[in-house]
Structure formats: C-alpha cells, structure tokens
Amino acid sequence: MEFFKSAVASAISKGPPFPYTFGDQVDVDTSIWTLYAGIKREDGSSCSIFSFDVSANKPRLPMARNAVKKLRTLRHPGVIKVLDTVETESYIYIATERVFPLRWNIKRKSMSSETLKWGLFSVAQTIKFINDEASSVHGALRVGSLYTSLSGEWKVGGFEVLSSMKDDDAIIYNYGSLVPDAGRYTPPELAKSGWDAIKRNPLPAVDAYNFGTLIFEVFNGEFLGADQAGQTKNIPQTMHASYRRLVNSNPKARATVANFLEQGRRNGGFFSTPLIKLTESVDNLGMKTEEEREEFLNDLDRLSDDFPEDYFKMKILPELLKSVEFGGGGPKVFSVVMKISKKLRDDEFDTKVTPAVVRLFASPDRAIRVCLLDNLPLIIDRLSQRLVNDKIFPQMVTGFTDVAPVVREQTVKAVLTIIGKLSERTINGELLKYLAKTSNDEQPGIRTNTTICLGKIARNMGVGNRSKVLIAAFTRSLRDPFVHARNAALMALAATSDCFSEDDIANRVLPSLCPCLVDKEKLVRDQANKTMDLFLQRIRKFASSMPDTALPPASAVDPSTASAPRMSTPQPNEAASWTGWAISSFTNKVTSAAGEMQSKPNNAPASTPRSSSMPSPLESRRPDPGSITASASPLHRQAVTSPPLTTASSNANDYFEDSNAEEDVDDAWGDMEEESFFDAPSEAPKPSTKAAPSAADPFGDDGEPDFAGWLAAQAQKKPGAKPLPKGLSKPTNGRLAPATRAVSTGGVGGSGAKKVPAVAKPVVAKKIDTAPKDTGVDDGWGDGW
C-alpha cells in the first residue's frame, strides 16, 4: 500500500498538477477503477479519487476515457459530481465528491425497506433522464455502479460504456461485454444476439432490464443470474407487477424505467411514501403555501426512526432549521429537528444545531420557546456549561415573568434540566430570585412546581444560604391554600432533611409542621405525620448524644465559693415538685448567711439593686486594718447588709442580667408595684436623680432603706428636736463614716449606736429584741416604724 502511494506521488510529480491528497484505499471489486479516500488541499474537504492504472488495464483504457468524458458532460443531481480529472500516459484520476460503494450497505442489509425505496426512486429518476433527455443507454446498471454520498443519497456511476444512441460507433457495442460481471446482468436478447441488438430494440430496454435486476439485488443482497429475474422474494408486494414487467424477456414488451417511475408515484403507489415526498419538497420549503407546509409537516410526523440519517443531517436538517428561524415552520418542524439531532455526532451537533438553538431562545415566539423547553432534555448534554450559563440562561429567564402561564410553568420545569450547567453564582443569585417570584405565582400549579423544583435543586445551592432559603420557601408553602402545594412542601422538607441543622429543625421546622397535623385534608395530615416522625427521629438521636448538663462539675467549683447561696438549683435529695426545690433554695440562702460580714472595698462597684419588697441594709465602707465588724446576731447582719459578692452570685447575676428587665417585668406581670420577688438584678445602680425619700416612702434609691435620711426627716418634724446621734448622722455620700460602724450596744432595748474600733474579734450572735427602748427622747422611730 505504501509502495503504491509513493508510486502515485511519483507519477503525479511528473504529470499535470493534481491538488488532491490520496488517502486510504476503498475496496471495489467489480470495477475497473480503484477508489481512494482523498482530501482537497485547498480547503481540507474530503473527496474521493477514482484511479485507473493504464499499464495494468490497457485493454479497458477506452472505457476509462469514456467514463471521464461522460462524467464531465452529464450533469444531474443523481450522478456523481466530478471535481477534477487528470489523464496521463500512465494513469487517469477522477476527483469526485465523497462517495461510498452502495454494495457495503446492501451486503450488511443495513437499510430499511423505506430507505431502499427512496434510493431506487432516485436511481429511476436518473436513468429516466439518461434514457429520455440524454438519449443514451447506461448499459452497466447494477449495485456495483451505484454509490452513496455523504448525505446518504444514491449516486449513479459506472459510466464506462454509457453511450448515446445517436452515435453509430458507440462504445457500448464493442466494450459492453468487457464490463466486469457482464455475464450476470446482460439482458437475454443481448446474450443471444450480441450488443449490436441494442439498435433493433427500444432504447430504454437494456436499462429497464438492468433496473429490474437491481431491484432484486437491492432487496435480496445479490443477483446471481438470469434465472432469478422475475422472482419476487423480499420485494414489496405493491411493486411485484411493475417489477415483472421490467424483466420481461421480450424487450419490446418491457416497461421502461419512466413507466415504472410513473406507476410508483401514483396515489397510493409504492413510491408514495413520506420520505420520498419529503425529499421532493424540502428544497423549496420556504416557498410553500400554508396548506403545502401543513402537508409537509404531516409527512414529517409520519417518518419513523429508520430514516436515512446522513441525508437528514446533510440535506433535511439545514432546510428545517431555516424554516424554523425564518420560514415560520414552528414547533412541529423543530420537533423533527430534535428527532434528527439525536443521531448527530457531537461535532456535527455543535456545527449545525447549537447556533440555531441559541438564536431560537432569543425568539419572542412563545410556541417556539415552549418547544425549546420541552426538547431541552434531548440536547442539554450536547451544550457546554459556558454556553448554557452565559447565553441560553439569560434568554431563558424571561419565561419566569411571561404573561402566559404555560411559559412560566415550562420554564420552572426546565430548571431541573439546566441546573447542572449553571454556575453556583447564577444559582444562588439570579435563579433563586426568579424562583422566589414563581413561588408566589397566581397559578397554584406553578407554586407547587416551584416547591418541587427547590426540593430537587437543594444540593446545588450554596451551603451558606441553603437552609435559610429552603426553610423560608417550604414553611411558606405549608400555609398555601392549594392542598397539593402544602403536600409538596411536606415531601420537599422530608427529601431535604439532611440540609438542616438540628437547631433549625427544633426551632423553625417542627413548629411549622405542627399545624399540618390537623390540616383539613387527610392527604396533608398523613404526609405531615410522616415528615414529623422523620425529623423527630433525627432530633432524638441528636439529643441522646448531648451531655446531661452544661454546668461545670462540682469538683471544678472554687472551695471559697462553696458556701455561696444557690440560685434556685434543685438538689437530688429535695422534693421532686417545683415548689419543693424553690422553697428549699430560698431557705438555704438565709441560713448560708451566717458568719462574719465582708465589707466591700471603696473602689468596688455598687451592689446590685434589690426588689423593694426585700429591704436592704446599710452599706458600710471597708474598715481600717485591724478593725472588725461587730453585730448582735447573724440574722441582724443579714437584715442590714447585703451578702458578700461571691463567684457563684456573680455568675448568677450575669446569667439573669437583662438590660430591659424592668420593662419586661412590667409587661409580663402588670402593676405589682413593690411585689417583685422574681425580679432579677439587671445592672449596677446609677447615681439617683430622684428627690429625697419622704416619710411616706422611707425607702429610696430603688428600694434600698435610707435609715439616716428617714430619721433626719422625722427629727425635723418636731420643734426643738435634738440632732441625731453622731453614729446615725447621714453622711454627704450616703454612707457611714469610714472608721466607725453603727452596731447594736446589746441589751433588749438597745436602740442607740456607738463607735467601735475596727479590731478583729469574734462576735457571739445574740437574740435581738427589736422593740425600741424608751430613752426619753422622742426621735420619731415609733411614729415612723
């Protein structure tokens, strides 16, 4: 093979220029020609090259030259198209359009009966032209002289003995018997009397007989000899009568190919098929009237899937696309385009169909848009991600807001088809924006389909806003008045349950599901129970893995704070009821106050304000080093001073701290005035801007008892009242003197106060008689208290 190519190249270099490159050899065993695949150097297009070696086939050289001459001069759509020819003393080359031997398909029986009829119809038209218009005889009509083009059309070749009957010395008379396998295909009259008998019989008789043998060969695979002529095996029933007339042994009684063609084209004839009608009318599709176009579309609908793929790709498809874009072909034509496109290779689809699809998405025709959306699943895999995201989707979004509901609905459904081709930015931005609009559409079916769509594209959303979007959309759909919209929301929630965190499920999803449990529709109630069970199982599983408590273990508590008052925390050994542990906690607070009091440093923050229903003691300054605080009893100390700030109490204050505690309490509990036992401290007290407390309201400063101010007010009411004892005089800052502290002097009637040095010494708790002692001085205590 390589040697032959080098020899051909050498011969070409010595002869006229031949601007074609030889490719692989195509096996042709019944021709004087050797067929090669070729490439035209000028544009790289494919072609075929028929090569004749003069030295090897010199007796048949006149036949080769006759074929070159007839191919160059005989022009017809059914004849192989010649591109160029070269003839030298050693070779003859004919460059033609790319063709393939028909024998390949016939041997493999790869063509349907409708395609075979279509091919025979094309050949009959060509032979009729040769016989009638060209007044010639082909003389070598058989499967071996037929080829198929890139478009699948049958082309007539084998013009080695094609002769005009006007020539007295036509080549067919002398070389007809030299055609390969001539003995099998020669008509009976020529086999008996020689090829000169052509002159004595009708001109079309030879080609009519050979066309009859061609019919048998096409439907049966091979013609072995004259004994098979007239047999109807595998030939369509409607063709039997006309076929037998073609192979009549009497040449004068034979039907011509033109007659055969006419009988086949009659209404209901064997050539009256949708495929043949389509091929006859496709060239002027844009010029047809409305009625003719409708008939054409009906023929398209009747086409089966076994149509000749190559012909539709090369011939029908371009014409159909033109009709859809510019000729008003409409959705019906586009459906056939999609049917043909399924059998295109990816490169062919990108070249022929993709540009038209992109242009059609910009068309304002709603029927075309709906047809495009319906057929999108057939072509989406052929479209690149960039093309869909940058060109098709921006045109497609106009359907979300179209006034026609069918366009909006089909657009929503098409999202599932293109979602894999969209970028994350497009999905989380523009797509969700439009789906938010269709979720509020006036059509309940569109709202329902939007919910279903969101459920199916949930995994394509961004992780950051997926849960937020889905919960907002589905919980809103749960309140939709359309029963199927609510049911779709429940199913979508169940299908996307793994997209939600446990906190979202407990706080947002489950509360929204509860109303559906008592929905008026049983369909919704049943689905709500299923969805609720699904989420509850997940919550229970999550809760089982949580710790029993978030409080730190007992061993981690500071020993110095072990005796701090508990903040209403139930103890295991206490009563199980809520009243039991609440009262126990309160009593523990009282008893745990026993011991020495700890004064607060000067720079320490003010104590937390307490409820006015619990009088607070006076707040003393820090004593000097070496001094101590003396008290009559622990209970009295607890009554007149706040408990020391401990770690536990600080934590408790932080836990209950609320900047709006006062307003919240007022709203929740009403006008309870000073009955605010459950008030929690909110913040440190600020300098009071209120007026001095009066006798009617002896507790100023937000409920802290102001004993000094109250006593001073009482004393001033009486004329000639004596000044208060030095220890009870009210300092300017509202605190006692730093070096002294007012303590009880002991005794049952002790009502005075004295300075006690701040010396640390143990104090024995004594029982205090709270009855005031009559000292002879009317200081107003009795009246006021």
Tab-separated table of N, CA, C and O in Angstrom, residues 636-738:
chain	number	residue	atom	x	y	z
A	636	HIS	N	-29.389	39.545	112.188
A	636	HIS	CA	-29.440	41.002	112.086
A	636	HIS	C	-28.479	41.493	111.010
A	636	HIS	O	-28.774	42.410	110.244
A	637	ARG	N	-27.275	40.877	110.996
A	637	ARG	CA	-26.314	41.279	109.952
A	637	ARG	C	-26.891	41.035	108.568
A	637	ARG	O	-26.712	41.819	107.653
A	638	GLN	N	-27.562	39.945	108.426
A	638	GLN	CA	-28.139	39.653	107.104
A	638	GLN	C	-29.249	40.633	106.777
A	638	GLN	O	-29.492	40.965	105.628
A	639	ALA	N	-29.936	41.106	107.777
A	639	ALA	CA	-31.047	42.016	107.545
A	639	ALA	C	-30.568	43.408	107.192
A	639	ALA	O	-31.286	44.180	106.572
A	640	VAL	N	-29.361	43.798	107.637
A	640	VAL	CA	-28.901	45.166	107.430
A	640	VAL	C	-27.816	45.276	106.388
A	640	VAL	O	-27.394	46.371	106.065
A	641	THR	N	-27.315	44.229	105.904
A	641	THR	CA	-26.240	44.319	104.890
A	641	THR	C	-26.440	43.245	103.849
A	641	THR	O	-27.024	42.202	104.118
A	642	SER	N	-25.945	43.519	102.660
A	642	SER	CA	-26.046	42.559	101.550
A	642	SER	C	-25.043	41.444	101.739
A	642	SER	O	-23.985	41.638	102.342
A	643	PRO	N	-25.350	40.277	101.258
A	643	PRO	CA	-24.388	39.179	101.349
A	643	PRO	C	-23.164	39.483	100.521
A	643	PRO	O	-23.209	40.250	99.566
A	644	PRO	N	-22.066	38.901	100.881
A	644	PRO	CA	-20.816	39.184	100.138
A	644	PRO	C	-20.946	38.703	98.700
A	644	PRO	O	-21.613	37.738	98.402
A	645	LEU	N	-20.279	39.434	97.816
A	645	LEU	CA	-20.250	39.049	96.401
A	645	LEU	C	-19.318	37.865	96.241
A	645	LEU	O	-18.140	37.933	96.555
A	646	THR	N	-19.851	36.791	95.772
A	646	THR	CA	-19.056	35.586	95.553
A	646	THR	C	-19.074	35.250	94.085
A	646	THR	O	-19.816	35.821	93.288
A	647	THR	N	-18.300	34.286	93.751
A	647	THR	CA	-18.239	33.862	92.355
A	647	THR	C	-19.577	33.323	91.882
A	647	THR	O	-20.046	33.614	90.799
A	648	ALA	N	-20.214	32.540	92.733
A	648	ALA	CA	-21.485	31.957	92.339
A	648	ALA	C	-22.536	33.035	92.141
A	648	ALA	O	-23.299	33.004	91.185
A	649	SER	N	-22.573	34.000	93.087
A	649	SER	CA	-23.585	35.038	92.936
A	649	SER	C	-23.303	35.904	91.740
A	649	SER	O	-24.210	36.376	91.072
A	650	SER	N	-22.025	36.127	91.478
A	650	SER	CA	-21.694	36.928	90.295
A	650	SER	C	-22.142	36.237	89.033
A	650	SER	O	-22.697	36.842	88.129
A	651	ASN	N	-21.888	34.952	88.961
A	651	ASN	CA	-22.321	34.204	87.780
A	651	ASN	C	-23.834	34.234	87.638
A	651	ASN	O	-24.375	34.308	86.542
A	652	ALA	N	-24.505	34.113	88.784
A	652	ALA	CA	-25.963	34.133	88.729
A	652	ALA	C	-26.465	35.475	88.233
A	652	ALA	O	-27.398	35.552	87.446
A	653	ASN	N	-25.825	36.554	88.719
A	653	ASN	CA	-26.244	37.876	88.255
A	653	ASN	C	-26.027	38.029	86.760
A	653	ASN	O	-26.835	38.600	86.040
A	654	ASP	N	-24.888	37.505	86.297
A	654	ASP	CA	-24.630	37.582	84.849
A	654	ASP	C	-25.671	36.795	84.073
A	654	ASP	O	-26.079	37.190	82.992
A	655	TYR	N	-26.052	35.630	84.542
A	655	TYR	CA	-26.996	34.782	83.820
A	655	TYR	C	-28.348	35.459	83.676
A	655	TYR	O	-29.003	35.400	82.642
A	656	PHE	N	-28.799	36.109	84.780
A	656	PHE	CA	-30.121	36.730	84.764
A	656	PHE	C	-30.077	38.176	84.302
A	656	PHE	O	-31.083	38.852	84.303
A	657	GLU	N	-28.915	38.662	83.948
A	657	GLU	CA	-28.806	40.070	83.590
A	657	GLU	C	-29.607	40.362	82.329
A	657	GLU	O	-29.519	39.660	81.343
A	658	ASP	N	-30.365	41.414	82.371
A	658	ASP	CA	-31.207	41.786	81.241
A	658	ASP	C	-31.357	43.301	81.270
A	658	ASP	O	-31.869	43.865	82.242
A	659	SER	N	-30.930	43.963	80.216
A	659	SER	CA	-30.979	45.423	80.178
A	659	SER	C	-32.399	45.949	80.191
A	659	SER	O	-32.647	47.087	80.554
A	660	ASN	N	-33.359	45.165	79.836
A	660	ASN	CA	-34.761	45.587	79.801
A	660	ASN	C	-35.586	44.841	80.843
A	660	ASN	O	-36.758	44.562	80.642
A	661	ALA	N	-34.923	44.502	81.958
A	661	ALA	CA	-35.623	43.686	82.947
A	661	ALA	C	-36.840	44.411	83.491
A	661	ALA	O	-37.894	43.830	83.694
A	662	GLU	N	-36.691	45.721	83.759
A	662	GLU	CA	-37.795	46.454	84.380
A	662	GLU	C	-38.992	46.514	83.461
A	662	GLU	O	-40.122	46.277	83.853
A	663	GLU	N	-38.733	46.818	82.153
A	663	GLU	CA	-39.851	46.888	81.240
A	663	GLU	C	-40.497	45.522	81.056
A	663	GLU	O	-41.715	45.393	80.956
A	664	ASP	N	-39.663	44.451	80.969
A	664	ASP	CA	-40.210	43.121	80.767
A	664	ASP	C	-41.103	42.710	81.919
A	664	ASP	O	-42.157	42.098	81.736
A	665	VAL	N	-40.644	43.007	83.121
A	665	VAL	CA	-41.427	42.626	84.282
A	665	VAL	C	-42.748	43.368	84.295
A	665	VAL	O	-43.803	42.797	84.571
A	666	ASP	N	-42.690	44.667	83.973
A	666	ASP	CA	-43.932	45.440	83.959
A	666	ASP	C	-44.919	44.866	82.960
A	666	ASP	O	-46.115	44.799	83.197
A	667	ASP	N	-44.395	44.474	81.802
A	667	ASP	CA	-45.297	43.954	80.786
A	667	ASP	C	-45.858	42.601	81.180
A	667	ASP	O	-47.010	42.276	80.885
A	668	ALA	N	-45.016	41.768	81.723
A	668	ALA	CA	-45.424	40.392	81.978
A	668	ALA	C	-46.294	40.255	83.211
A	668	ALA	O	-47.215	39.441	83.247
A	669	TRP	N	-46.018	41.030	84.211
A	669	TRP	CA	-46.692	40.810	85.488
A	669	TRP	C	-47.724	41.896	85.814
A	669	TRP	O	-48.463	41.782	86.777
A	670	GLY	N	-47.768	43.003	85.148
A	670	GLY	CA	-48.753	44.045	85.430
A	670	GLY	C	-48.277	45.001	86.505
A	670	GLY	O	-47.094	45.059	86.850
A	671	ASP	N	-49.201	45.769	87.097
A	671	ASP	CA	-48.866	46.764	88.112
A	671	ASP	C	-48.790	46.087	89.468
A	671	ASP	O	-49.712	46.106	90.265
A	672	MET	N	-47.652	45.467	89.720
A	672	MET	CA	-47.488	44.802	91.021
A	672	MET	C	-46.705	45.669	91.982
A	672	MET	O	-46.507	45.307	93.126
A	673	GLU	N	-46.262	46.864	91.583
A	673	GLU	CA	-45.522	47.829	92.385
A	673	GLU	C	-44.363	47.147	93.082
A	673	GLU	O	-43.453	46.663	92.419
A	674	GLU	N	-44.370	47.074	94.356
A	674	GLU	CA	-43.207	46.587	95.075
A	674	GLU	C	-43.201	45.082	95.238
A	674	GLU	O	-42.254	44.523	95.755
A	675	GLU	N	-44.258	44.393	94.802
A	675	GLU	CA	-44.299	42.944	94.914
A	675	GLU	C	-43.570	42.328	93.738
A	675	GLU	O	-44.148	41.878	92.778
A	676	SER	N	-42.257	42.374	93.787
A	676	SER	CA	-41.441	41.894	92.668
A	676	SER	C	-40.378	40.951	93.175
A	676	SER	O	-39.191	41.176	93.052
A	677	PHE	N	-40.824	39.884	93.739
A	677	PHE	CA	-39.882	38.922	94.325
A	677	PHE	C	-39.024	38.258	93.257
A	677	PHE	O	-37.869	37.934	93.487
A	678	PHE	N	-39.618	38.033	92.019
A	678	PHE	CA	-38.902	37.296	90.973
A	678	PHE	C	-38.048	38.201	90.102
A	678	PHE	O	-37.508	37.756	89.103
A	679	ASP	N	-37.970	39.536	90.522
A	679	ASP	CA	-37.124	40.423	89.732
A	679	ASP	C	-35.684	39.971	89.816
A	679	ASP	O	-35.188	39.617	90.887
A	680	ALA	N	-35.021	40.032	88.727
A	680	ALA	CA	-33.594	39.693	88.674
A	680	ALA	C	-32.807	40.975	88.512
A	680	ALA	O	-33.232	41.902	87.848
A	681	PRO	N	-31.641	41.090	89.172
A	681	PRO	CA	-30.836	42.313	89.024
A	681	PRO	C	-30.427	42.488	87.581
A	681	PRO	O	-30.053	41.537	86.910
A	682	SER	N	-30.508	43.696	87.089
A	682	SER	CA	-30.198	43.951	85.697
A	682	SER	C	-28.862	44.626	85.523
A	682	SER	O	-28.080	44.262	84.673
A	683	GLU	N	-28.558	45.629	86.382
A	683	GLU	CA	-27.288	46.322	86.207
A	683	GLU	C	-26.966	47.051	87.502
A	683	GLU	O	-27.787	47.188	88.397
A	684	ALA	N	-25.748	47.535	87.645
A	684	ALA	CA	-25.324	48.257	88.836
A	684	ALA	C	-26.115	49.539	88.969
A	684	ALA	O	-26.441	50.183	87.975
A	685	PRO	N	-26.442	49.934	90.198
A	685	PRO	CA	-27.237	51.151	90.387
A	685	PRO	C	-26.483	52.388	89.956
A	685	PRO	O	-25.266	52.470	90.135
A	686	LYS	N	-27.195	53.303	89.383
A	686	LYS	CA	-26.610	54.564	88.947
A	686	LYS	C	-26.928	55.631	89.981
A	686	LYS	O	-27.849	55.486	90.771
A	687	PRO	N	-26.157	56.706	89.984
A	687	PRO	CA	-26.469	57.796	90.933
A	687	PRO	C	-27.903	58.255	90.767
A	687	PRO	O	-28.361	58.526	89.661
A	688	SER	N	-28.581	58.338	91.868
A	688	SER	CA	-30.015	58.635	91.827
A	688	SER	C	-30.219	60.111	91.558
A	688	SER	O	-29.516	60.968	92.098
A	689	THR	N	-31.171	60.369	90.706
A	689	THR	CA	-31.558	61.751	90.420
A	689	THR	C	-32.915	62.078	90.999
A	689	THR	O	-33.496	63.112	90.690
A	690	LYS	N	-33.445	61.160	91.805
A	690	LYS	CA	-34.768	61.343	92.376
A	690	LYS	C	-34.697	62.244	93.591
A	690	LYS	O	-33.635	62.446	94.183
A	691	ALA	N	-35.852	62.729	94.011
A	691	ALA	CA	-35.934	63.560	95.230
A	691	ALA	C	-35.683	62.704	96.448
A	691	ALA	O	-35.796	61.484	96.420
A	692	ALA	N	-35.331	63.367	97.548
A	692	ALA	CA	-35.057	62.649	98.793
A	692	ALA	C	-36.294	61.908	99.233
A	692	ALA	O	-37.417	62.384	99.057
A	693	PRO	N	-36.122	60.707	99.786
A	693	PRO	CA	-37.295	59.926	100.218
A	693	PRO	C	-38.046	60.652	101.314
A	693	PRO	O	-37.464	61.277	102.167
A	694	SER	N	-39.323	60.504	101.267
A	694	SER	CA	-40.179	61.126	102.275
A	694	SER	C	-40.517	60.111	103.348
A	694	SER	O	-40.187	58.941	103.253
A	695	ALA	N	-41.222	60.611	104.341
A	695	ALA	CA	-41.619	59.708	105.416
A	695	ALA	C	-42.581	58.671	104.936
A	695	ALA	O	-42.585	57.540	105.415
A	696	ALA	N	-43.409	59.072	103.959
A	696	ALA	CA	-44.354	58.095	103.433
A	696	ALA	C	-43.665	57.025	102.629
A	696	ALA	O	-44.149	55.919	102.486
A	697	ASP	N	-42.491	57.344	102.105
A	697	ASP	CA	-41.719	56.378	101.292
A	697	ASP	C	-40.305	56.377	101.815
A	697	ASP	O	-39.411	57.009	101.275
A	698	PRO	N	-40.067	55.698	102.913
A	698	PRO	CA	-38.747	55.760	103.553
A	698	PRO	C	-37.685	55.020	102.774
A	698	PRO	O	-36.524	55.080	103.143
A	699	PHE	N	-38.049	54.300	101.762
A	699	PHE	CA	-37.050	53.516	101.013
A	699	PHE	C	-36.764	54.221	99.691
A	699	PHE	O	-37.552	54.185	98.770
A	700	GLY	N	-35.641	54.850	99.631
A	700	GLY	CA	-35.210	55.478	98.392
A	700	GLY	C	-34.203	54.616	97.666
A	700	GLY	O	-33.926	53.496	98.049
A	701	ASP	N	-33.601	55.211	96.699
A	701	ASP	CA	-32.532	54.518	95.949
A	701	ASP	C	-32.982	53.155	95.479
A	701	ASP	O	-32.343	52.144	95.740
A	702	ASP	N	-34.120	53.129	94.809
A	702	ASP	CA	-34.604	51.886	94.201
A	702	ASP	C	-34.820	50.789	95.211
A	702	ASP	O	-34.469	49.630	94.988
A	703	GLY	N	-35.357	51.123	96.345
A	703	GLY	CA	-35.721	50.089	97.299
A	703	GLY	C	-34.729	49.885	98.415
A	703	GLY	O	-34.993	49.112	99.312
A	704	GLU	N	-33.533	50.535	98.405
A	704	GLU	CA	-32.585	50.371	99.497
A	704	GLU	C	-33.048	51.250	100.680
A	704	GLU	O	-33.348	52.446	100.502
A	705	PRO	N	-33.142	50.740	101.895
A	705	PRO	CA	-33.608	51.562	103.040
A	705	PRO	C	-32.625	52.648	103.384
A	705	PRO	O	-31.438	52.384	103.558
A	706	ASP	N	-33.074	53.878	103.446
A	706	ASP	CA	-32.248	55.034	103.811
A	706	ASP	C	-32.631	55.436	105.236
A	706	ASP	O	-33.456	56.322	105.471
A	707	PHE	N	-32.034	54.725	106.186
A	707	PHE	CA	-32.409	54.947	107.581
A	707	PHE	C	-32.000	56.332	108.059
A	707	PHE	O	-32.760	57.022	108.768
A	708	ALA	N	-30.818	56.786	107.704
A	708	ALA	CA	-30.333	58.095	108.187
A	708	ALA	C	-31.203	59.216	107.665
A	708	ALA	O	-31.593	60.132	108.395
A	709	GLY	N	-31.521	59.149	106.405
A	709	GLY	CA	-32.372	60.201	105.841
A	709	GLY	C	-33.758	60.194	106.449
A	709	GLY	O	-34.377	61.240	106.679
A	710	TRP	N	-34.256	59.003	106.711
A	710	TRP	CA	-35.585	58.899	107.291
A	710	TRP	C	-35.617	59.456	108.705
A	710	TRP	O	-36.513	60.183	109.091
A	711	LEU	N	-34.597	59.130	109.506
A	711	LEU	CA	-34.528	59.634	110.883
A	711	LEU	C	-34.409	61.152	110.900
A	711	LEU	O	-35.010	61.831	111.731
A	712	ALA	N	-33.592	61.687	109.947
A	712	ALA	CA	-33.432	63.147	109.908
A	712	ALA	C	-34.742	63.826	109.583
A	712	ALA	O	-35.080	64.871	110.143
A	713	ALA	N	-35.480	63.242	108.693
A	713	ALA	CA	-36.769	63.829	108.329
A	713	ALA	C	-37.753	63.800	109.490
A	713	ALA	O	-38.518	64.735	109.708
A	714	GLN	N	-37.711	62.697	110.256
A	714	GLN	CA	-38.595	62.604	111.403
A	714	GLN	C	-38.225	63.617	112.471
A	714	GLN	O	-39.082	64.196	113.132
A	715	ALA	N	-36.943	63.818	112.666
A	715	ALA	CA	-36.481	64.740	113.694
A	715	ALA	C	-36.849	66.174	113.355
A	715	ALA	O	-37.162	66.988	114.214
A	716	GLN	N	-36.778	66.504	112.099
A	716	GLN	CA	-37.074	67.871	111.687
A	716	GLN	C	-38.557	68.199	111.830
A	716	GLN	O	-38.951	69.354	111.812
A	717	LYS	N	-39.391	67.198	111.881
A	717	LYS	CA	-40.826	67.451	112.016
A	717	LYS	C	-41.190	68.035	113.384
A	717	LYS	O	-42.201	68.694	113.540
A	718	LYS	N	-40.413	67.722	114.419
A	718	LYS	CA	-40.732	68.152	115.774
A	718	LYS	C	-39.962	69.416	116.103
A	718	LYS	O	-38.753	69.467	115.858
A	719	PRO	N	-40.623	70.396	116.651
A	719	PRO	CA	-39.891	71.618	117.038
A	719	PRO	C	-38.942	71.315	118.187
A	719	PRO	O	-39.243	70.560	119.100
A	720	GLY	N	-37.770	71.874	118.080
A	720	GLY	CA	-36.759	71.684	119.123
A	720	GLY	C	-36.191	70.322	119.166
A	720	GLY	O	-35.701	69.872	120.173
A	721	ALA	N	-36.289	69.641	118.058
A	721	ALA	CA	-35.740	68.280	118.037
A	721	ALA	C	-34.243	68.331	118.140
A	721	ALA	O	-33.578	69.199	117.575
A	722	LYS	N	-33.711	67.357	118.855
A	722	LYS	CA	-32.280	67.272	119.043
A	722	LYS	C	-31.644	66.633	117.799
A	722	LYS	O	-32.259	65.848	117.106
A	723	PRO	N	-30.422	67.002	117.570
A	723	PRO	CA	-29.750	66.350	116.417
A	723	PRO	C	-29.572	64.863	116.660
A	723	PRO	O	-29.525	64.423	117.797
A	724	LEU	N	-29.442	64.168	115.571
A	724	LEU	CA	-29.257	62.707	115.662
A	724	LEU	C	-27.923	62.381	116.270
A	724	LEU	O	-26.969	63.157	116.186
A	725	PRO	N	-27.874	61.227	116.889
A	725	PRO	CA	-26.562	60.809	117.393
A	725	PRO	C	-25.539	60.800	116.275
A	725	PRO	O	-25.858	60.598	115.079
A	726	LYS	N	-24.311	60.965	116.737
A	726	LYS	CA	-23.239	61.088	115.752
A	726	LYS	C	-23.164	59.863	114.844
A	726	LYS	O	-22.889	59.932	113.671
A	727	GLY	N	-23.408	58.718	115.349
A	727	GLY	CA	-23.292	57.492	114.541
A	727	GLY	C	-24.370	57.353	113.525
A	727	GLY	O	-24.209	56.627	112.545
A	728	LEU	N	-25.534	58.043	113.711
A	728	LEU	CA	-26.649	57.906	112.771
A	728	LEU	C	-26.800	59.108	111.858
A	728	LEU	O	-27.748	59.179	111.104
A	729	SER	N	-25.895	60.045	112.000
A	729	SER	CA	-25.989	61.202	111.098
A	729	SER	C	-25.712	60.755	109.662
A	729	SER	O	-24.865	59.902	109.420
A	730	LYS	N	-26.414	61.334	108.745
A	730	LYS	CA	-26.302	60.919	107.321
A	730	LYS	C	-25.120	61.616	106.658
A	730	LYS	O	-25.060	62.836	106.611
A	731	PRO	N	-24.168	60.861	106.208
A	731	PRO	CA	-23.022	61.487	105.535
A	731	PRO	C	-23.451	62.046	104.183
A	731	PRO	O	-24.483	61.711	103.638
A	732	THR	N	-22.581	62.865	103.666
A	732	THR	CA	-22.906	63.504	102.382
A	732	THR	C	-22.990	62.514	101.246
A	732	THR	O	-23.718	62.706	100.280
A	733	ASN	N	-22.223	61.443	101.296
A	733	ASN	CA	-22.255	60.445	100.218
A	733	ASN	C	-23.212	59.311	100.506
A	733	ASN	O	-23.208	58.298	99.842
A	734	GLY	N	-23.998	59.419	101.543
A	734	GLY	CA	-24.982	58.394	101.842
A	734	GLY	C	-24.401	57.188	102.516
A	734	GLY	O	-25.051	56.172	102.652
A	735	ARG	N	-23.147	57.246	102.998
A	735	ARG	CA	-22.520	56.104	103.666
A	735	ARG	C	-22.097	56.521	105.067
A	735	ARG	O	-21.962	57.708	105.386
A	736	LEU	N	-21.840	55.566	105.933
A	736	LEU	CA	-21.357	55.837	107.278
A	736	LEU	C	-19.909	56.254	107.242
A	736	LEU	O	-19.216	56.078	106.244
A	737	ALA	N	-19.471	56.762	108.372
A	737	ALA	CA	-18.077	57.197	108.468
A	737	ALA	C	-17.172	56.019	108.228
A	737	ALA	O	-17.453	54.897	108.625
A	738	PRO	N	-16.038	56.267	107.605
A	738	PRO	CA	-15.179	55.137	107.223
A	738	PRO	C	-14.574	54.417	108.394
A	738	PRO	O	-14.345	53.228	108.329
